[in-house]
Amino acid sequence: MKVQCLLLGCILAIFSKSSRAYVERRLRDYSQQEFGDLEGKAVFIKFFKPGCSRCRKFDPIWQSLEEEFSSDPKIFIGTFDCTGGGGEELHEVCLMQEAGPPYPRLLYGGPDFLLQEYAGARDADALRAFVRERVALPCSLRDEHWCSAEEEELVRDIRAMSREDLDARIEAMNAAVMQEFEEYEGRMEAASAASELAQDEVRVARSNGDADRLRVAREASEKVSQTLQRVEEELAACMEKEKPLELTMMEEYANTM
């Protein structure tokens, strides 16, 4: 799944996510009414208003894209009129438009995942290449048609596991994930403490009027600050990691047993 944190949800508030815009909306609940069955499909949807001149100019390009992928069993290219009726959640995306990029607005993802803003070029070649390379769902037990040959082998191995072996493997992998986080957390705490001490030393040296001590303290504080920043970035990267596919699949399979 898009950009999922492996760790406790409350930690997410500490660090900002990618600068790319994400819109958390589920499509599955109302896909039948708006677009038909989207089961197992990746989606690319244009949100527009008929009175928008940019939308009218863009229409031929988008229509050709819809036609090109209309028979693709894995991809759905759709259009949603923000002035018409339809699903409440889709209209909420339209209401968010005031603070977002101008119409037409293009979002992609899947029925169970976050819809991500498309911010690339809008010519036919760029959009066609983007659909082929990026509009996709992750491999899963439910959507095995998205799996590579290597991933299909992993699915077979997981399905062959006993419940006891499955539970043990899940527990071990979750423990490894938590251990990695705790190691980064420990480094973060140590770096933060060192930074506070270094700043205290700068303040003491300044108040004492000791120029040499102040120079040394500032140099040390700068090095500690750089270390703290590096550890913060490493911890943020750790938290942004996607859950290992093997673990995701095993948990998915365990829920069906």
XYZ file of N, CA and C in Angstrom:
771
model
N 0.832 -1.184 0.000
C 0.000 0.000 0.000
C 0.874 1.244 0.000
N 0.062 2.646 -0.614
C 0.764 3.884 -0.683
C 1.249 4.264 0.665
N 2.511 4.686 0.628
C 3.054 5.357 1.711
C 2.474 4.972 3.000
N 2.604 3.558 3.641
C 2.053 3.145 4.934
C 3.156 3.049 5.969
N 2.880 3.574 7.181
C 3.855 3.523 8.274
C 3.779 2.180 8.948
N 4.900 1.614 9.299
C 4.934 0.326 9.964
C 4.683 0.436 11.459
N 4.715 1.628 11.979
C 4.785 1.795 13.419
C 3.489 2.303 14.001
N 3.484 2.661 15.269
C 2.293 3.119 15.948
C 1.745 4.373 15.278
N 0.437 4.395 15.097
C -0.183 5.490 14.379
C 0.061 6.840 15.005
N 0.170 6.895 16.328
C 0.324 8.193 16.980
C 1.649 8.845 16.644
N 2.614 8.067 16.187
C 3.926 8.627 15.879
C 3.886 9.412 14.576
N 2.887 9.122 13.744
C 2.832 9.754 12.433
C 2.770 11.270 12.517
N 2.169 11.778 13.592
C 2.003 13.229 13.701
C 3.323 13.951 13.883
N 4.362 13.242 14.273
C 5.640 13.880 14.572
C 6.344 14.324 13.305
N 6.180 13.551 12.241
C 6.926 13.840 11.026
C 5.971 14.126 9.876
N 6.350 15.071 9.027
C 5.528 15.379 7.867
C 5.725 14.312 6.814
N 4.659 14.055 6.043
C 4.753 13.090 4.964
C 5.365 13.743 3.742
N 5.413 12.991 2.653
C 5.948 13.518 1.408
C 5.178 14.763 1.000
N 5.836 15.648 0.266
C 5.184 16.870 -0.176
C 4.112 16.597 -1.223
N 4.095 15.402 -1.789
C 3.043 15.071 -2.735
C 1.704 15.037 -2.014
N 0.657 15.470 -2.720
C -0.664 15.547 -2.094
C -1.334 14.185 -2.105
N -1.831 13.775 -0.968
C -2.589 12.543 -0.856
C -4.011 12.872 -0.418
N -4.973 12.217 -1.005
C -6.363 12.420 -0.647
C -6.915 11.077 -0.194
N -7.272 10.983 1.069
C -7.704 9.707 1.618
C -9.187 9.504 1.346
N -9.475 8.744 0.310
C -10.850 8.456 -0.051
C -10.959 7.012 -0.519
N -11.939 6.271 -0.020
C -12.166 4.913 -0.494
C -13.157 4.941 -1.649
N -12.860 4.158 -2.673
C -13.725 4.124 -3.849
C -14.690 2.948 -3.830
N -14.336 1.886 -3.144
C -15.087 0.638 -3.288
C -16.558 0.796 -2.915
N -16.883 1.581 -1.904
C -18.252 1.666 -1.412
C -19.227 2.239 -2.428
N -18.740 3.078 -3.326
C -19.662 3.682 -4.275
C -19.210 3.518 -5.720
N -18.241 2.638 -5.954
C -17.740 2.453 -7.314
C -18.799 1.866 -8.242
N -19.669 1.009 -7.698
C -20.696 0.408 -8.543
C -21.605 1.486 -9.132
N -21.980 2.463 -8.311
C -22.881 3.515 -8.764
C -22.201 4.441 -9.771
N -20.962 4.815 -9.491
C -20.302 5.816 -10.322
C -19.605 5.222 -11.541
N -18.868 4.142 -11.330
C -17.987 3.658 -12.383
C -18.176 2.181 -12.741
N -18.979 1.464 -11.997
C -19.054 0.030 -12.205
C -18.102 -0.681 -11.252
N -17.893 -1.952 -11.487
C -17.076 -2.758 -10.589
C -15.598 -2.441 -10.768
N -14.949 -1.960 -9.700
C -13.514 -1.658 -9.743
C -12.688 -2.716 -9.029
N -13.279 -3.828 -8.696
C -12.572 -4.881 -7.967
C -11.281 -5.258 -8.685
N -10.162 -5.139 -7.961
C -8.876 -5.542 -8.508
C -8.287 -4.603 -9.537
N -8.876 -3.405 -9.688
C -8.391 -2.481 -10.703
C -7.688 -1.274 -10.081
N -6.662 -0.802 -10.773
C -6.051 0.485 -10.438
C -6.829 1.548 -11.181
N -6.963 2.729 -10.576
C -7.801 3.762 -11.184
C -7.011 5.048 -11.428
N -7.461 5.781 -12.446
C -6.930 7.097 -12.775
C -8.154 7.941 -13.126
N -8.474 8.935 -12.294
C -9.737 9.648 -12.431
C -9.508 11.135 -12.634
N -10.251 11.692 -13.566
C -10.222 13.132 -13.830
C -11.431 13.777 -13.152
N -11.174 14.755 -12.294
C -12.236 15.552 -11.681
C -12.280 16.885 -12.421
N -13.490 17.289 -12.892
C -13.569 18.484 -13.719
C -14.893 19.207 -13.506
N -14.974 20.409 -14.070
C -16.216 21.165 -14.170
C -16.410 21.573 -15.620
N -17.617 21.393 -16.158
C -17.844 21.685 -17.580
C -17.489 23.106 -17.984
N -17.641 24.075 -17.078
C -17.353 25.456 -17.435
C -15.887 25.814 -17.434
N -15.038 24.856 -17.108
C -13.596 25.106 -17.003
C -12.959 25.050 -18.394
N -12.330 26.153 -18.817
C -11.720 26.188 -20.156
C -10.555 25.217 -20.268
N -9.787 25.074 -19.185
C -8.667 24.123 -19.210
C -9.195 22.693 -19.381
N -10.360 22.424 -18.763
C -10.952 21.095 -18.868
C -11.367 20.795 -20.305
N -12.007 21.772 -20.956
C -12.438 21.563 -22.344
C -11.238 21.336 -23.265
N -10.177 22.054 -23.015
C -8.975 21.887 -23.837
C -8.334 20.521 -23.600
N -8.461 20.026 -22.387
C -7.830 18.753 -22.013
C -8.689 17.550 -22.415
N -9.978 17.759 -22.662
C -10.913 16.659 -22.930
C -10.438 15.683 -24.003
N -10.007 16.136 -25.193
C -9.606 15.177 -26.233
C -8.470 14.265 -25.793
N -7.526 14.799 -25.042
C -6.403 13.987 -24.577
C -6.892 12.910 -23.622
N -7.752 13.325 -22.689
C -8.245 12.363 -21.690
C -9.153 11.324 -22.334
N -9.976 11.746 -23.271
C -10.865 10.803 -23.949
C -10.079 9.744 -24.710
N -9.000 10.150 -25.329
C -8.173 9.179 -26.054
C -7.528 8.195 -25.083
N -7.181 8.701 -23.891
C -6.602 7.823 -22.877
C -7.643 6.818 -22.395
N -8.872 7.289 -22.165
C -9.960 6.394 -21.750
C -10.191 5.309 -22.790
N -10.203 5.687 -24.044
C -10.446 4.727 -25.114
C -9.321 3.710 -25.219
N -8.091 4.185 -25.059
C -6.941 3.280 -25.197
C -6.942 2.192 -24.144
N -7.378 2.522 -22.919
C -7.328 1.551 -21.835
C -8.713 1.007 -21.468
N -9.700 1.236 -22.322
C -11.066 0.812 -22.008
C -11.216 -0.696 -21.886
N -10.400 -1.456 -22.585
C -10.510 -2.914 -22.543
C -9.482 -3.552 -21.619
N -8.698 -2.727 -20.923
C -7.688 -3.267 -20.008
C -8.386 -3.795 -18.752
N -8.221 -5.074 -18.426
C -8.932 -5.647 -17.274
C -8.366 -5.216 -15.924
N -7.203 -4.552 -15.929
C -6.557 -4.205 -14.666
C -6.593 -2.711 -14.357
N -6.961 -1.894 -15.340
C -6.883 -0.437 -15.171
C -8.213 0.205 -15.560
N -8.634 1.177 -14.758
C -9.839 1.949 -15.071
C -9.462 3.420 -15.186
N -9.801 4.027 -16.334
C -9.628 5.464 -16.548
C -11.020 6.076 -16.535
N -11.283 7.013 -15.613
C -12.626 7.551 -15.469
C -12.666 9.057 -15.364
N -13.878 9.572 -15.390
C -14.129 11.010 -15.330
C -15.255 11.282 -14.341
N -15.097 12.321 -13.526
C -16.144 12.683 -12.570
C -16.451 14.164 -12.686
N -17.738 14.466 -12.934
C -18.207 15.838 -13.074
C -18.525 16.392 -11.688
N -17.783 17.383 -11.255
C -17.948 17.932 -9.916
C -19.202 18.792 -9.772
N -19.932 19.005 -10.862
C -21.183 19.757 -10.762
C -22.387 18.833 -10.769
N -22.171 17.551 -10.970
C -23.276 16.605 -11.073
C -23.553 15.886 -9.774
N -24.346 14.816 -9.857
C -24.661 14.013 -8.679
C -23.584 12.981 -8.453
N -23.876 12.035 -7.568
C -22.938 10.946 -7.342
C -22.504 10.823 -5.918
N -21.469 10.039 -5.724
C -21.004 9.707 -4.389
C -20.564 10.924 -3.584
N -20.939 10.935 -2.327
C -20.595 12.055 -1.452
C -19.090 12.218 -1.323
N -18.380 11.075 -1.218
C -16.943 11.146 -1.022
C -16.240 11.759 -2.233
N -16.762 11.442 -3.430
C -16.163 12.027 -4.631
C -16.367 13.531 -4.638
N -17.517 13.979 -4.181
C -17.771 15.415 -4.133
C -16.905 16.083 -3.069
N -16.547 15.362 -2.030
C -15.639 15.925 -1.034
C -14.288 16.217 -1.675
N -13.854 15.360 -2.594
C -12.619 15.625 -3.337
C -12.785 16.912 -4.130
N -13.946 17.103 -4.726
C -14.201 18.325 -5.487
C -14.173 19.549 -4.583
N -14.754 19.437 -3.384
C -14.791 20.567 -2.468
C -13.393 20.968 -2.015
N -12.486 20.006 -1.980
C -11.109 20.288 -1.593
C -10.362 21.027 -2.697
N -11.004 21.148 -3.855
C -10.345 21.746 -5.006
C -9.938 23.202 -4.775
N -10.705 23.914 -3.954
C -10.409 25.326 -3.736
C -8.987 25.541 -3.246
N -8.485 24.615 -2.431
C -7.133 24.736 -1.878
C -6.119 23.929 -2.680
N -6.583 23.259 -3.741
C -5.689 22.395 -4.495
C -5.339 22.974 -5.839
N -4.755 22.155 -6.715
C -4.394 22.617 -8.056
C -5.649 22.883 -8.875
N -5.548 23.615 -9.977
C -6.718 23.957 -10.784
C -7.303 22.741 -11.498
N -8.582 22.857 -11.869
C -9.198 21.807 -12.689
C -8.540 21.787 -14.060
N -8.521 20.616 -14.705
C -8.973 19.321 -14.198
C -7.957 18.726 -13.212
N -8.482 18.027 -12.239
C -7.632 17.426 -11.214
C -7.539 15.927 -11.477
N -6.343 15.391 -11.483
C -6.126 13.981 -11.798
C -5.595 13.252 -10.574
N -6.277 12.163 -10.199
C -5.846 11.369 -9.054
C -5.810 9.904 -9.445
N -4.879 9.180 -8.854
C -4.736 7.765 -9.195
C -4.511 6.945 -7.937
N -4.777 5.655 -8.042
C -4.601 4.752 -6.904
C -5.449 3.520 -7.100
N -6.115 3.095 -6.004
C -6.947 1.905 -6.070
C -8.109 2.019 -5.114
N -9.107 1.153 -5.227
C -10.312 1.245 -4.405
C -10.052 1.231 -2.898
N -9.003 0.573 -2.456
C -8.736 0.489 -1.019
C -7.549 1.329 -0.576
N -7.029 2.168 -1.451
C -5.793 2.863 -1.122
C -5.953 4.375 -1.227
N -4.954 5.098 -0.819
C -4.985 6.543 -0.935
C -4.887 6.950 -2.400
N -5.699 7.942 -2.757
C -5.603 8.487 -4.105
C -4.526 9.562 -4.097
N -3.608 9.434 -5.011
C -2.474 10.343 -5.061
C -2.629 11.317 -6.219
N -2.242 12.556 -5.967
C -2.350 13.594 -6.987
C -1.324 13.358 -8.099
N -1.781 13.393 -9.328
C -0.869 13.343 -10.470
C -0.412 14.760 -10.779
N 0.897 14.964 -10.818
C 1.433 16.311 -11.023
C 2.378 16.380 -12.217
N 2.316 15.379 -13.092
C 3.219 15.345 -14.229
C 2.682 16.092 -15.436
N 3.378 15.906 -16.543
C 2.967 16.539 -17.796
C 1.616 15.987 -18.249
N 0.864 16.783 -19.019
C -0.486 16.384 -19.385
C -0.659 16.173 -20.888
N 0.428 15.915 -21.558
C 0.305 15.548 -22.961
C 0.005 14.055 -23.049
N -0.465 13.616 -24.204
C -0.911 12.234 -24.369
C 0.203 11.224 -24.096
N 1.394 11.486 -24.588
C 2.497 10.533 -24.413
C 2.874 10.379 -22.947
N 2.936 11.511 -22.230
C 3.308 11.460 -20.818
C 2.264 10.707 -20.003
N 0.992 10.972 -20.268
C -0.082 10.300 -19.526
C -0.113 8.808 -19.844
N 0.071 8.458 -21.103
C 0.068 7.050 -21.498
C 1.206 6.302 -20.793
N 2.389 6.905 -20.792
C 3.535 6.271 -20.139
C 3.304 6.151 -18.638
N 2.696 7.172 -18.046
C 2.437 7.148 -16.615
C 1.476 6.018 -16.254
N 0.420 5.850 -17.021
C -0.541 4.786 -16.742
C 0.144 3.425 -16.796
N 0.972 3.232 -17.792
C 1.627 1.929 -17.969
C 2.661 1.652 -16.879
N 3.295 2.711 -16.373
C 4.388 2.518 -15.417
C 3.968 2.663 -13.959
N 2.959 3.515 -13.686
C 2.683 3.870 -12.292
C 1.264 3.568 -11.803
N 0.311 3.490 -12.701
C -1.062 3.220 -12.274
C -1.194 1.712 -12.093
N -1.021 1.279 -10.870
C -0.976 -0.154 -10.581
C -1.332 -0.391 -9.121
N -1.701 -1.608 -8.823
C -1.960 -2.015 -7.446
C -0.816 -2.899 -6.975
N -0.582 -2.947 -5.668
C 0.439 -3.850 -5.155
C -0.028 -5.292 -5.239
N 0.898 -6.176 -5.338
C 0.587 -7.606 -5.307
C -0.055 -7.944 -3.968
N -1.096 -8.746 -4.003
C -1.744 -9.203 -2.772
C -2.406 -10.543 -3.049
N -2.822 -11.220 -1.982
C -3.499 -12.501 -2.163
C -4.830 -12.310 -2.888
N -5.465 -11.173 -2.676
C -6.737 -10.897 -3.331
C -6.544 -10.505 -4.785
N -5.433 -9.809 -5.075
C -5.171 -9.321 -6.425
C -3.892 -9.945 -6.974
N -3.905 -11.244 -7.092
C -2.709 -11.956 -7.549
C -2.363 -11.631 -8.996
N -3.332 -11.115 -9.751
C -3.059 -10.785 -11.150
C -2.097 -9.597 -11.268
N -1.826 -8.912 -10.164
C -0.840 -7.828 -10.163
C 0.549 -8.321 -9.744
N 0.674 -9.586 -9.405
C 1.938 -10.114 -8.878
C 2.905 -10.496 -9.995
N 4.189 -10.266 -9.723
C 5.235 -10.728 -10.630
C 5.444 -12.228 -10.417
N 6.270 -12.831 -11.258
C 6.540 -14.263 -11.116
C 7.166 -14.563 -9.752
N 8.068 -13.694 -9.311
C 8.701 -13.883 -8.007
C 7.674 -13.750 -6.885
N 6.775 -12.799 -7.028
C 5.749 -12.609 -6.004
C 4.744 -13.752 -5.995
N 4.450 -14.295 -7.154
C 3.552 -15.446 -7.228
C 4.147 -16.644 -6.496
N 5.467 -16.790 -6.600
C 6.138 -17.871 -5.865
C 6.018 -17.649 -4.356
N 6.140 -16.391 -3.924
C 5.977 -16.058 -2.513
C 4.562 -16.393 -2.048
N 3.560 -16.105 -2.874
C 2.172 -16.433 -2.537
C 2.019 -17.932 -2.335
N 2.588 -18.718 -3.219
C 2.496 -20.175 -3.103
C 3.148 -20.663 -1.809
N 4.298 -20.100 -1.470
C 4.990 -20.497 -0.244
C 4.158 -20.160 0.991
N 3.531 -18.997 0.972
C 2.716 -18.586 2.126
C 1.500 -19.497 2.269
N 0.859 -19.805 1.154
C -0.329 -20.666 1.206
C 0.018 -22.078 1.685
N 1.269 -22.470 1.525
C 1.684 -23.813 1.934
C 2.058 -23.880 3.419
N 2.129 -22.738 4.104
C 2.537 -22.708 5.509
C 1.404 -23.159 6.424
N 1.785 -23.836 7.501
C 0.810 -24.191 8.527
C 0.476 -22.943 9.343
N -0.627 -22.966 10.075
C -0.991 -21.807 10.886
C 0.073 -21.530 11.939
N 0.624 -22.580 12.507
C 1.655 -22.406 13.525
C 2.889 -21.724 12.953
N 3.345 -22.199 11.788
C 4.522 -21.596 11.155
C 4.233 -20.163 10.717
N 3.021 -19.941 10.250
C 2.627 -18.610 9.797
C 2.654 -17.620 10.953
N 2.054 -17.987 12.066
C 2.015 -17.103 13.235
C 3.419 -16.798 13.750
N 4.267 -17.828 13.740
C 5.632 -17.639 14.235
C 6.413 -16.688 13.335
N 6.230 -16.820 12.030
C 6.934 -15.958 11.080
C 6.442 -14.523 11.187
N 5.141 -14.345 11.324
C 4.571 -13.005 11.472
C 5.105 -12.349 12.738
N 5.117 -13.083 13.831
C 5.609 -12.539 15.099
C 7.072 -12.135 14.984
N 7.877 -12.976 14.327
C 9.305 -12.684 14.191
C 9.536 -11.440 13.333
N 8.790 -11.307 12.251
C 8.987 -10.159 11.372
C 8.502 -8.864 12.032
N 7.394 -8.931 12.747
C 6.921 -7.745 13.463
C 7.902 -7.332 14.554
N 8.497 -8.317 15.208
C 9.487 -8.018 16.236
C 10.712 -7.338 15.635
N 11.104 -7.778 14.436
C 12.254 -7.174 13.764
C 11.956 -5.727 13.379
N 10.733 -5.469 12.936
C 10.332 -4.107 12.581
C 10.386 -3.206 13.810
N 9.838 -3.689 14.927
C 9.822 -2.891 16.148
C 11.233 -2.681 16.699
N 12.069 -3.686 16.568
C 13.451 -3.543 17.037
C 14.182 -2.469 16.249
N 13.959 -2.444 14.939
C 14.598 -1.419 14.111
C 14.161 -0.028 14.556
N 12.861 0.127 14.797
C 12.364 1.417 15.253
C 12.949 1.796 16.606
N 12.995 0.844 17.540
C 13.508 1.138 18.873
C 14.976 1.545 18.835
N 15.729 0.946 17.896
C 17.131 1.330 17.753
C 17.244 2.786 17.295
N 16.440 3.154 16.311
C 16.444 4.548 15.857
C 15.947 5.482 16.947
N 14.942 5.048 17.693
C 14.401 5.866 18.771
C 15.464 6.111 19.843
N 16.243 5.064 20.158
C 17.316 5.225 21.129
C 18.372 6.204 20.654
N 18.723 6.124 19.382
C 19.696 7.059 18.817
C 19.151 8.482 18.833
N 17.867 8.608 18.581
C 17.234 9.923 18.588
C 17.280 10.533 19.981
N 16.968 9.750 20.995
C 16.993 10.243 22.367
C 18.404 10.656 22.774
N 19.400 9.841 22.393
C 20.786 10.161 22.733
C 21.241 11.440 22.038
N 20.874 11.584 20.767
C 21.270 12.774 20.026
C 20.591 14.021 20.587
N 19.339 13.891 20.989
C 18.612 15.023 21.562
C 19.237 15.452 22.884
N 19.603 14.467 23.710
C 20.241 14.779 24.987
C 21.593 15.460 24.776
N 22.370 14.958 23.806
C 23.671 15.552 23.516
C 23.516 16.982 23.010
N 22.463 17.220 22.224
C 22.209 18.561 21.711
C 21.884 19.532 22.844
N 21.100 19.098 23.791
C 20.754 19.957 24.933
C 21.990 20.298 25.759
N 22.848 19.304 25.974
C 24.078 19.547 26.732
C 24.988 20.530 26.005
N 25.082 20.354 24.676
C 25.934 21.245 23.889
C 25.410 22.676 23.935
N 24.109 22.850 23.873
C 23.534 24.187 23.944
C 23.735 24.809 25.335
N 23.647 23.970 26.363
C 23.906 24.455 27.726
C 25.337 24.970 27.845
N 26.275 24.232 27.242
C 27.680 24.636 27.306
C 27.896 25.970 26.591
N 27.205 26.170 25.478
C 27.302 27.444 24.763
C 26.787 28.575 25.645
N 25.680 28.366 26.308
C 25.112 29.404 27.168
C 26.034 29.735 28.339
N 26.626 28.703 28.946
C 27.527 28.926 30.080
C 28.765 29.696 29.632
N 29.342 29.286 28.493
C 30.541 29.960 27.982
C 30.248 31.415 27.646
N 29.083 31.683 27.086
C 28.714 33.049 26.739
C 28.522 33.905 27.995
N 27.853 33.333 28.992
C 27.606 34.093 30.224
C 28.897 34.375 30.990
N 29.890 33.484 30.861
C 31.178 33.672 31.540
C 32.116 34.575 30.758
N 31.763 34.909 29.535
C 32.616 35.754 28.713
C 33.899 35.081 28.290
N 33.895 33.750 28.245
C 35.085 32.981 27.876
C 35.046 32.731 26.360
N 35.813 33.526 25.608
C 35.764 33.468 24.153
C 36.236 32.120 23.605
N 37.352 31.596 24.159
C 37.870 30.324 23.663
C 36.893 29.187 23.939
N 36.366 29.186 25.134
C 35.403 28.136 25.504
C 34.135 28.237 24.650
N 33.725 29.459 24.368
C 32.537 29.660 23.557
C 32.749 29.158 22.134
N 33.941 29.428 21.580
C 34.236 28.952 20.221
C 34.184 27.432 20.157
N 34.830 26.779 21.109
C 34.841 25.309 21.140
C 33.426 24.771 21.325
N 32.654 25.429 22.207
C 31.291 24.975 22.480
C 30.401 25.106 21.245
N 30.582 26.193 20.509
C 29.786 26.382 19.305
C 30.115 25.345 18.242
N 31.391 25.039 18.101
C 31.797 24.024 17.134
C 31.211 22.661 17.499
N 31.283 22.351 18.800
C 30.740 21.074 19.260
C 29.226 21.034 19.075
N 28.568 22.162 19.358
C 27.110 22.227 19.213
C 26.694 22.047 17.764
N 27.468 22.614 16.843
C 27.165 22.485 15.420
C 27.266 21.030 14.967
N 28.293 20.327 15.436
C 28.457 18.915 15.076
C 27.317 18.072 15.639
N 26.952 18.368 16.872
C 25.857 17.626 17.493
C 24.543 17.896 16.757
N 24.325 19.137 16.336
C 23.113 19.487 15.598
C 23.043 18.736 14.277
N 24.176 18.597 13.614
C 24.204 17.863 12.359
C 23.873 16.386 12.582
N 24.417 15.837 13.673
C 24.122 14.445 14.006
C 22.642 14.262 14.303
N 22.076 15.194 15.066
C 20.658 15.122 15.403
C 19.793 15.190 14.153
N 20.142 16.085 13.236
C 19.372 16.199 12.001
C 19.443 14.913 11.187
N 20.631 14.312 11.129
C 20.788 13.073 10.370
C 19.956 11.947 10.980
N 19.970 11.850 12.309
C 19.199 10.811 12.979
C 17.698 11.038 12.783
N 17.265 12.294 12.832
C 15.851 12.611 12.588
C 15.432 12.150 11.191
N 16.289 12.407 10.205
C 15.986 12.014 8.833
C 15.945 10.490 8.701
N 16.865 9.806 9.376
C 16.888 8.346 9.320
C 15.655 7.753 9.987
N 15.241 8.325 11.105
C 14.050 7.847 11.791
C 12.807 8.087 10.946
N 12.724 9.273 10.335
C 11.590 9.570 9.467
C 11.533 8.594 8.294
N 12.699 8.274 7.714
C 12.751 7.325 6.602
C 12.309 5.939 7.056
N 12.712 5.569 8.267
C 12.312 4.277 8.826
C 10.798 4.205 8.968
N 10.208 5.304 9.443
C 8.771 5.332 9.657
C 7.987 5.352 8.357
N 8.600 5.838 7.274
C 7.921 5.920 5.994
C 8.026 4.622 5.191
N 8.797 3.679 5.688
C 8.961 2.426 4.957
C 7.627 1.712 4.790
N 7.456 1.092 3.650
C 6.290 0.253 3.466
C 6.519 -1.065 4.209
N 5.432 -1.631 4.674
C 5.521 -2.930 5.334
C 6.053 -3.953 4.329
N 6.975 -4.835 4.738
C 7.478 -5.854 3.810
C 6.331 -6.634 3.183
N 6.421 -6.857 1.882
C 5.349 -7.545 1.174
C 5.070 -8.917 1.782
N 6.117 -9.632 2.157
C 5.923 -10.952 2.748
C 5.070 -10.866 4.011
N 5.356 -9.873 4.861
C 4.598 -9.717 6.103
C 3.150 -9.330 5.803
N 2.953 -8.422 4.868
C 1.598 -8.018 4.493
C 0.788 -9.206 4.015
N 1.399 -10.018 3.157
C 0.692 -11.179 2.613
C 0.404 -12.220 3.685
N 1.355 -12.452 4.572
C 1.145 -13.442 5.624
C 0.016 -13.016 6.552
N -0.025 -11.733 6.895
C -1.110 -11.241 7.751
C -2.452 -11.336 7.034
N -2.426 -11.045 5.723
C -3.648 -11.167 4.934
C -4.139 -12.615 4.910
N -3.214 -13.545 4.716
C -3.578 -14.941 4.665
C -4.048 -15.452 6.027
N -3.393 -14.988 7.092
C -3.776 -15.412 8.444
C -5.217 -15.009 8.753
N -5.632 -13.868 8.220
C -6.989 -13.390 8.483
C -8.050 -14.225 7.761
N -7.631 -15.040 6.801
C -8.587 -15.877 6.067
C -8.630 -17.303 6.610
N -7.742 -17.613 7.544
C -7.657 -18.996 8.030
C -8.609 -19.213 9.212
